[in-house]
Amino acid sequence: LVHSEWHEARFAGFLLMTELYKKVRKRKDESAQREIIDTYVSLIPRGNNWDLVDCVCPHLLGEWLVDHPDERKILYELAASDNLWAKRVSLVTNWMLVRHNQFEDLKKLAVIHINHPHDLIHKALGWMLREMGKRDETELTDFLDQYATQLHRTALRYSLEKLSADKKQYYMKLKS
């Protein structure tokens, strides 16, 4: 399915992969989990739309990396890729890490992607920063104190969505 020319078929294939991963994770079958993760990583270029990234990578690679923090170098390899979708995976995978109050990789990847030219990266970056701020506002504001002036306006606006009006205005003025 993931090799189909049809988006909907690829989407179904990736969703089936996430369901299979849930089952083998629940059974604590490490070797089957590893096989699914390796397969997913090899297929990232087939996930060539935002929904094929956003609905899949947190539940596959994100869950895996919560359980295997020593393997997070894959995020940096994806970030260094020439493939837009691999770069987006490197950011959106952090959603699961953020849900476990693990922010360090997101902050490092945010700096790596801070000057990326594509809107889909700006949106993913801002979204993940916002999610971090929902968990720990101080983590977000500390990051913004250092990098708000360098963030693309879209990323900055997304990251500020849950902050107070005063804080939003403060950081937007820094960007001006």
Coordinates of N, CA and C in Angstrom, one line a residue:
L1 N 0.8 -1.2 0.0 CA 0.0 0.0 0.0 C 0.9 1.3 0.0
V2 N 1.9 1.3 0.8 CA 2.7 2.5 0.9 C 3.5 2.8 -0.4
H3 N 3.5 1.8 -1.3 CA 4.2 2.1 -2.6 C 3.2 2.5 -3.7
S4 N 1.9 2.6 -3.3 CA 0.9 3.0 -4.3 C 1.1 4.4 -4.8
E5 N 0.6 4.7 -6.0 CA 0.7 6.1 -6.5 C -0.4 6.9 -5.9
W6 N -1.4 6.3 -5.2 CA -2.6 6.9 -4.6 C -2.3 7.3 -3.2
H7 N -2.5 8.6 -2.9 CA -2.3 9.1 -1.5 C -3.1 8.3 -0.5
E8 N -4.3 8.0 -0.8 CA -5.2 7.4 0.2 C -4.7 6.0 0.5
A9 N -4.2 5.3 -0.5 CA -3.7 3.9 -0.3 C -2.4 4.0 0.6
R10 N -1.5 5.0 0.3 CA -0.3 5.1 1.1 C -0.7 5.4 2.6
F11 N -1.7 6.3 2.7 CA -2.2 6.7 4.0 C -2.7 5.4 4.8
A12 N -3.5 4.6 4.1 CA -4.0 3.4 4.7 C -2.8 2.5 5.1
G13 N -1.8 2.3 4.2 CA -0.7 1.5 4.5 C 0.1 2.0 5.8
F14 N 0.3 3.3 5.9 CA 1.0 3.8 7.0 C 0.2 3.6 8.3
L15 N -1.1 3.8 8.2 CA -2.0 3.7 9.4 C -2.0 2.2 9.8
L16 N -2.0 1.3 8.9 CA -1.9 -0.1 9.2 C -0.6 -0.4 9.9
M17 N 0.5 0.2 9.5 CA 1.7 0.0 10.1 C 1.7 0.5 11.6
T18 N 1.0 1.6 11.9 CA 0.9 2.1 13.3 C 0.1 1.1 14.1
E19 N -0.9 0.5 13.5 CA -1.8 -0.4 14.3 C -1.0 -1.7 14.6
L20 N -0.2 -2.2 13.6 CA 0.6 -3.3 13.9 C 1.7 -3.0 14.9
Y21 N 2.3 -1.8 14.9 CA 3.3 -1.5 15.9 C 2.6 -1.5 17.3
K22 N 1.4 -0.9 17.4 CA 0.8 -0.9 18.7 C 0.6 -2.3 19.3
K23 N 0.3 -3.3 18.4 CA 0.1 -4.7 18.9 C 1.4 -5.3 19.3
V24 N 2.5 -5.1 18.5 CA 3.7 -5.7 18.9 C 4.4 -5.0 20.1
R25 N 4.1 -3.7 20.2 CA 4.6 -3.0 21.4 C 3.9 -3.5 22.7
K26 N 2.6 -3.7 22.6 CA 1.9 -4.2 23.7 C 2.4 -5.6 24.1
R27 N 2.8 -6.4 23.2 CA 3.3 -7.7 23.5 C 4.8 -7.7 23.9
K28 N 5.4 -6.5 23.8 CA 6.8 -6.3 24.2 C 7.7 -7.1 23.3
D29 N 7.3 -7.2 22.0 CA 8.1 -8.0 21.0 C 9.1 -7.0 20.4
E30 N 10.3 -6.9 21.0 CA 11.3 -6.0 20.6 C 11.8 -6.2 19.1
S31 N 11.9 -7.4 18.7 CA 12.4 -7.7 17.4 C 11.4 -7.3 16.3
A32 N 10.1 -7.5 16.6 CA 9.1 -7.1 15.7 C 9.0 -5.6 15.7
Q33 N 9.1 -4.9 16.8 CA 9.1 -3.5 16.9 C 10.2 -2.9 16.0
R34 N 11.4 -3.5 16.2 CA 12.6 -3.0 15.5 C 12.3 -3.1 14.0
E35 N 11.8 -4.2 13.6 CA 11.5 -4.5 12.1 C 10.6 -3.4 11.6
I36 N 9.5 -3.1 12.3 CA 8.5 -2.1 11.9 C 9.2 -0.7 11.8
I37 N 10.0 -0.4 12.8 CA 10.6 0.9 12.8 C 11.6 1.0 11.7
D38 N 12.4 0.0 11.5 CA 13.4 0.0 10.4 C 12.6 0.2 9.0
T39 N 11.5 -0.5 8.9 CA 10.7 -0.5 7.7 C 10.2 0.9 7.5
Y40 N 9.6 1.5 8.6 CA 9.1 2.8 8.5 C 10.1 3.9 8.1
V41 N 11.3 3.8 8.7 CA 12.3 4.8 8.4 C 12.7 4.7 6.9
S42 N 12.8 3.5 6.4 CA 13.1 3.3 5.0 C 12.0 3.8 4.1
L43 N 10.8 3.9 4.6 CA 9.7 4.3 3.8 C 9.3 5.8 3.9
I44 N 10.1 6.5 4.8 CA 9.7 7.9 5.0 C 9.5 8.7 3.7
P45 N 10.4 8.6 2.7 CA 10.1 9.3 1.5 C 8.8 9.1 0.8
R46 N 8.2 7.9 1.1 CA 6.9 7.6 0.5 C 5.8 8.4 1.2
G47 N 6.1 8.8 2.4 CA 5.1 9.6 3.2 C 5.2 11.1 2.8
N48 N 4.9 11.4 1.6 CA 5.2 12.7 1.0 C 4.0 13.6 1.0
N49 N 3.4 13.7 2.2 CA 2.4 14.7 2.5 C 2.3 14.9 4.0
W50 N 1.9 16.1 4.4 CA 1.9 16.4 5.8 C 1.2 15.4 6.7
D51 N 0.0 14.9 6.2 CA -0.8 14.0 7.0 C -0.1 12.6 7.1
L52 N 0.6 12.2 6.1 CA 1.4 11.0 6.1 C 2.5 11.0 7.1
V53 N 2.9 12.2 7.5 CA 4.0 12.4 8.5 C 3.3 12.5 9.9
D54 N 2.4 13.5 10.0 CA 1.8 13.9 11.2 C 1.0 12.8 11.9
C55 N 0.3 12.0 11.1 CA -0.6 10.9 11.7 C 0.2 9.7 12.0
V56 N 1.5 9.6 11.6 CA 2.2 8.3 11.7 C 3.4 8.4 12.6
C57 N 4.3 9.4 12.3 CA 5.6 9.3 13.0 C 5.6 9.4 14.5
P58 N 4.7 10.2 15.1 CA 4.7 10.2 16.6 C 4.3 8.8 17.2
H59 N 3.4 8.1 16.4 CA 3.0 6.8 16.9 C 3.9 5.6 16.6
L60 N 4.8 5.8 15.7 CA 5.8 4.8 15.4 C 7.1 5.2 16.0
L61 N 7.8 6.1 15.3 CA 9.1 6.5 15.7 C 9.1 7.2 17.0
G62 N 8.1 8.0 17.3 CA 8.0 8.7 18.6 C 7.9 7.7 19.8
E63 N 7.0 6.8 19.6 CA 6.8 5.7 20.7 C 8.1 4.9 20.9
W64 N 8.8 4.6 19.8 CA 10.0 3.8 19.8 C 11.1 4.6 20.6
L65 N 11.2 5.9 20.3 CA 12.3 6.7 20.9 C 12.0 7.0 22.3
V66 N 10.7 7.0 22.8 CA 10.4 7.1 24.2 C 11.0 6.0 24.9
D67 N 10.9 4.8 24.3 CA 11.4 3.6 25.0 C 12.9 3.3 24.7
H68 N 13.5 4.0 23.7 CA 14.9 3.7 23.3 C 15.6 5.1 23.1
P69 N 15.8 5.8 24.2 CA 16.4 7.2 24.1 C 17.8 7.2 23.5
D70 N 18.5 6.1 23.6 CA 19.8 6.0 23.1 C 19.8 5.9 21.5
E71 N 18.7 5.8 20.9 CA 18.6 5.8 19.4 C 18.1 7.1 18.8
R72 N 18.1 8.1 19.6 CA 17.5 9.4 19.1 C 18.4 10.1 18.0
K73 N 19.6 9.5 17.8 CA 20.4 10.1 16.7 C 19.7 10.0 15.4
I74 N 18.8 9.1 15.2 CA 18.0 9.0 14.0 C 17.3 10.4 13.7
L75 N 16.9 11.1 14.7 CA 16.2 12.4 14.5 C 17.2 13.4 13.8
Y76 N 18.4 13.3 14.2 CA 19.4 14.2 13.7 C 19.8 13.8 12.2
E77 N 19.8 12.5 12.0 CA 20.1 12.0 10.6 C 18.9 12.5 9.7
L78 N 17.7 12.3 10.2 CA 16.5 12.8 9.4 C 16.6 14.3 9.2
A79 N 17.0 15.0 10.2 CA 17.1 16.5 10.1 C 18.1 16.9 9.0
A80 N 19.2 16.1 8.9 CA 20.2 16.4 7.9 C 19.9 16.0 6.5
S81 N 18.8 15.2 6.4 CA 18.4 14.7 5.0 C 18.1 15.9 4.1
D82 N 18.2 15.6 2.8 CA 17.7 16.5 1.8 C 16.2 16.4 1.6
N83 N 15.6 15.4 2.2 CA 14.2 15.1 2.0 C 13.3 16.0 2.9
L84 N 12.4 16.8 2.4 CA 11.5 17.6 3.2 C 10.8 16.8 4.2
W85 N 10.3 15.6 3.8 CA 9.4 14.8 4.7 C 10.2 14.2 5.8
A86 N 11.5 13.9 5.6 CA 12.3 13.4 6.6 C 12.6 14.5 7.6
K87 N 12.8 15.7 7.2 CA 13.0 16.8 8.1 C 11.8 17.0 8.9
R88 N 10.6 17.0 8.3 CA 9.3 17.1 9.1 C 9.2 16.0 10.1
V89 N 9.5 14.8 9.7 CA 9.5 13.7 10.7 C 10.4 13.9 11.9
S90 N 11.6 14.5 11.6 CA 12.5 14.8 12.7 C 11.9 15.7 13.8
L91 N 11.0 16.6 13.3 CA 10.3 17.5 14.3 C 9.1 16.9 14.9
V92 N 8.2 16.4 14.1 CA 6.9 15.9 14.5 C 7.0 14.7 15.4
T93 N 8.0 13.9 15.2 CA 8.3 12.7 16.1 C 8.4 13.2 17.6
N94 N 8.8 14.4 17.8 CA 9.0 14.9 19.1 C 7.7 15.1 19.9
W95 N 6.6 15.1 19.2 CA 5.3 15.2 19.9 C 5.2 14.2 21.0
M96 N 5.6 12.9 20.7 CA 5.5 11.9 21.7 C 6.5 12.1 22.8
L97 N 7.7 12.6 22.5 CA 8.7 12.9 23.5 C 8.2 14.0 24.4
V98 N 7.7 15.0 23.8 CA 7.1 16.2 24.6 C 6.0 15.7 25.5
R99 N 5.2 14.8 25.1 CA 4.1 14.2 25.9 C 4.7 13.5 27.1
H100 N 6.0 13.1 27.1 CA 6.7 12.5 28.2 C 7.6 13.5 28.9
N101 N 7.4 14.8 28.6 CA 8.2 15.9 29.2 C 9.7 15.8 28.9
Q102 N 10.0 15.3 27.7 CA 11.4 15.2 27.2 C 11.5 16.2 26.1
F103 N 12.2 17.3 26.4 CA 12.3 18.5 25.5 C 13.6 18.7 24.8
E104 N 14.7 18.1 25.3 CA 16.0 18.5 24.9 C 16.2 18.3 23.4
D105 N 15.7 17.1 22.9 CA 15.9 16.9 21.4 C 15.1 17.9 20.6
L106 N 13.9 18.2 21.0 CA 13.2 19.2 20.3 C 13.9 20.5 20.2
K107 N 14.4 21.0 21.3 CA 15.1 22.3 21.3 C 16.3 22.3 20.4
K108 N 17.1 21.2 20.4 CA 18.2 21.1 19.5 C 17.8 21.0 18.1
L109 N 16.8 20.3 17.8 CA 16.3 20.2 16.4 C 15.7 21.5 15.9
A110 N 15.0 22.2 16.9 CA 14.5 23.5 16.5 C 15.6 24.5 16.0
V111 N 16.7 24.4 16.7 CA 17.8 25.3 16.3 C 18.4 24.8 14.9
I112 N 18.4 23.5 14.7 CA 18.9 23.0 13.4 C 17.9 23.5 12.3
H113 N 16.6 23.5 12.5 CA 15.7 23.9 11.5 C 15.3 25.4 11.5
I114 N 15.9 26.2 12.4 CA 15.4 27.5 12.6 C 15.4 28.4 11.3
N115 N 16.3 28.1 10.4 CA 16.4 28.9 9.2 C 15.9 28.2 7.9
H116 N 15.2 27.1 8.1 CA 14.7 26.3 7.0 C 13.7 27.2 6.2
P117 N 13.7 27.1 4.8 CA 12.9 28.0 4.0 C 11.5 27.5 3.8
H118 N 11.1 26.3 4.1 CA 9.8 25.7 3.8 C 8.8 26.0 4.9
D119 N 7.6 26.4 4.4 CA 6.5 26.6 5.4 C 6.1 25.4 6.2
L120 N 6.1 24.2 5.6 CA 5.8 23.0 6.3 C 6.7 22.7 7.5
I121 N 7.9 23.2 7.4 CA 8.9 23.0 8.5 C 8.6 24.1 9.5
H122 N 8.3 25.3 9.1 CA 7.9 26.4 10.0 C 6.7 26.0 10.9
K123 N 5.7 25.5 10.2 CA 4.5 25.1 10.9 C 4.8 23.9 11.9
A124 N 5.5 22.9 11.5 CA 5.8 21.8 12.4 C 6.7 22.3 13.6
L125 N 7.6 23.1 13.3 CA 8.5 23.7 14.4 C 7.6 24.4 15.4
G126 N 6.8 25.4 14.9 CA 6.0 26.1 15.8 C 5.0 25.3 16.6
W127 N 4.4 24.3 15.9 CA 3.5 23.4 16.6 C 4.2 22.6 17.7
M128 N 5.4 22.1 17.5 CA 6.1 21.3 18.5 C 6.5 22.2 19.7
L129 N 6.9 23.4 19.3 CA 7.3 24.4 20.4 C 6.1 24.7 21.3
R130 N 4.9 24.9 20.6 CA 3.7 25.2 21.3 C 3.3 24.0 22.3
E131 N 3.5 22.8 21.7 CA 3.2 21.6 22.6 C 4.1 21.5 23.8
M132 N 5.4 21.9 23.6 CA 6.3 21.9 24.7 C 5.8 23.0 25.7
G133 N 5.4 24.1 25.2 CA 4.9 25.2 26.1 C 3.7 24.8 26.9
K134 N 2.8 24.0 26.3 CA 1.6 23.5 27.0 C 2.0 22.6 28.2
R135 N 3.1 21.9 28.0 CA 3.6 21.1 29.1 C 4.4 21.9 30.1
D136 N 5.2 22.8 29.6 CA 6.1 23.6 30.5 C 6.4 24.9 29.9
E137 N 5.6 25.9 30.3 CA 5.7 27.3 29.7 C 7.1 27.8 29.8
T138 N 7.8 27.6 31.0 CA 9.1 28.1 31.2 C 10.1 27.6 30.1
E139 N 10.0 26.3 29.8 CA 10.8 25.7 28.7 C 10.6 26.5 27.4
L140 N 9.4 26.8 27.1 CA 9.1 27.5 25.9 C 9.7 29.0 25.9
T141 N 9.3 29.7 27.0 CA 9.8 31.1 27.1 C 11.3 31.2 27.2
D142 N 11.9 30.2 27.9 CA 13.4 30.3 27.9 C 14.0 30.1 26.5
F143 N 13.4 29.2 25.7 CA 13.8 29.0 24.3 C 13.5 30.2 23.5
L144 N 12.3 30.8 23.6 CA 12.0 32.0 22.9 C 12.8 33.2 23.3
D145 N 13.2 33.3 24.5 CA 14.1 34.4 24.9 C 15.4 34.4 24.2
Q146 N 15.8 33.2 23.8 CA 17.1 33.1 23.1 C 16.9 33.1 21.6
Y147 N 15.8 32.6 21.1 CA 15.7 32.4 19.6 C 14.5 33.0 18.9
A148 N 13.6 33.7 19.6 CA 12.4 34.3 19.0 C 12.8 35.2 17.8
T149 N 13.8 35.9 17.9 CA 14.2 36.8 16.8 C 14.7 36.1 15.5
Q150 N 15.1 34.8 15.7 CA 15.6 34.0 14.6 C 14.5 33.1 14.0
L151 N 13.4 32.9 14.7 CA 12.4 32.0 14.2 C 11.6 32.7 13.1
H152 N 11.2 31.9 12.1 CA 10.3 32.4 11.0 C 9.0 32.9 11.7
R153 N 8.4 33.9 11.2 CA 7.2 34.4 11.8 C 6.1 33.4 11.9
T154 N 6.0 32.5 11.0 CA 5.0 31.4 11.1 C 5.3 30.5 12.3
A155 N 6.5 30.1 12.4 CA 6.9 29.2 13.6 C 6.7 30.0 14.9
L156 N 7.0 31.2 14.9 CA 6.8 32.0 16.1 C 5.4 32.1 16.5
R157 N 4.5 32.5 15.5 CA 3.1 32.6 15.8 C 2.5 31.3 16.3
Y158 N 2.8 30.2 15.7 CA 2.3 28.9 16.1 C 2.8 28.6 17.6
S159 N 4.0 28.9 17.9 CA 4.6 28.6 19.2 C 3.9 29.4 20.3
L160 N 3.4 30.6 19.9 CA 2.8 31.5 20.9 C 1.3 31.3 21.2
E161 N 0.7 30.4 20.5 CA -0.8 30.3 20.5 C -1.4 30.2 21.9
K162 N -0.7 29.5 22.8 CA -1.3 29.2 24.1 C -0.8 30.2 25.2
L163 N 0.1 31.1 24.8 CA 0.6 32.1 25.8 C -0.4 33.2 26.0
S164 N -0.2 33.9 27.1 CA -1.1 35.1 27.4 C -0.9 36.2 26.3
A165 N -1.9 37.0 26.2 CA -1.8 38.1 25.2 C -0.5 39.0 25.4
D166 N -0.2 39.3 26.6 CA 1.0 40.1 26.9 C 2.3 39.4 26.4
K167 N 2.4 38.1 26.7 CA 3.6 37.4 26.2 C 3.6 37.3 24.7
K168 N 2.5 37.0 24.1 CA 2.5 37.0 22.6 C 3.0 38.3 22.1
Q169 N 2.4 39.4 22.6 CA 2.8 40.7 22.1 C 4.3 41.0 22.3
Y170 N 4.8 40.6 23.5 CA 6.2 40.8 23.8 C 7.1 40.1 22.7
Y171 N 6.8 38.8 22.5 CA 7.7 38.0 21.6 C 7.5 38.5 20.1
M172 N 6.3 38.9 19.7 CA 6.1 39.4 18.4 C 6.8 40.7 18.2
K173 N 6.9 41.5 19.2 CA 7.6 42.8 19.1 C 9.1 42.5 19.0
L174 N 9.6 41.5 19.6 CA 11.0 41.1 19.5 C 11.3 40.8 18.0
K175 N 10.4 40.2 17.3 CA 10.6 39.8 15.9 C 10.6 40.9 15.0
S176 N 9.9 42.0 15.3 CA 9.8 43.1 14.4 C 11.1 43.8 14.1

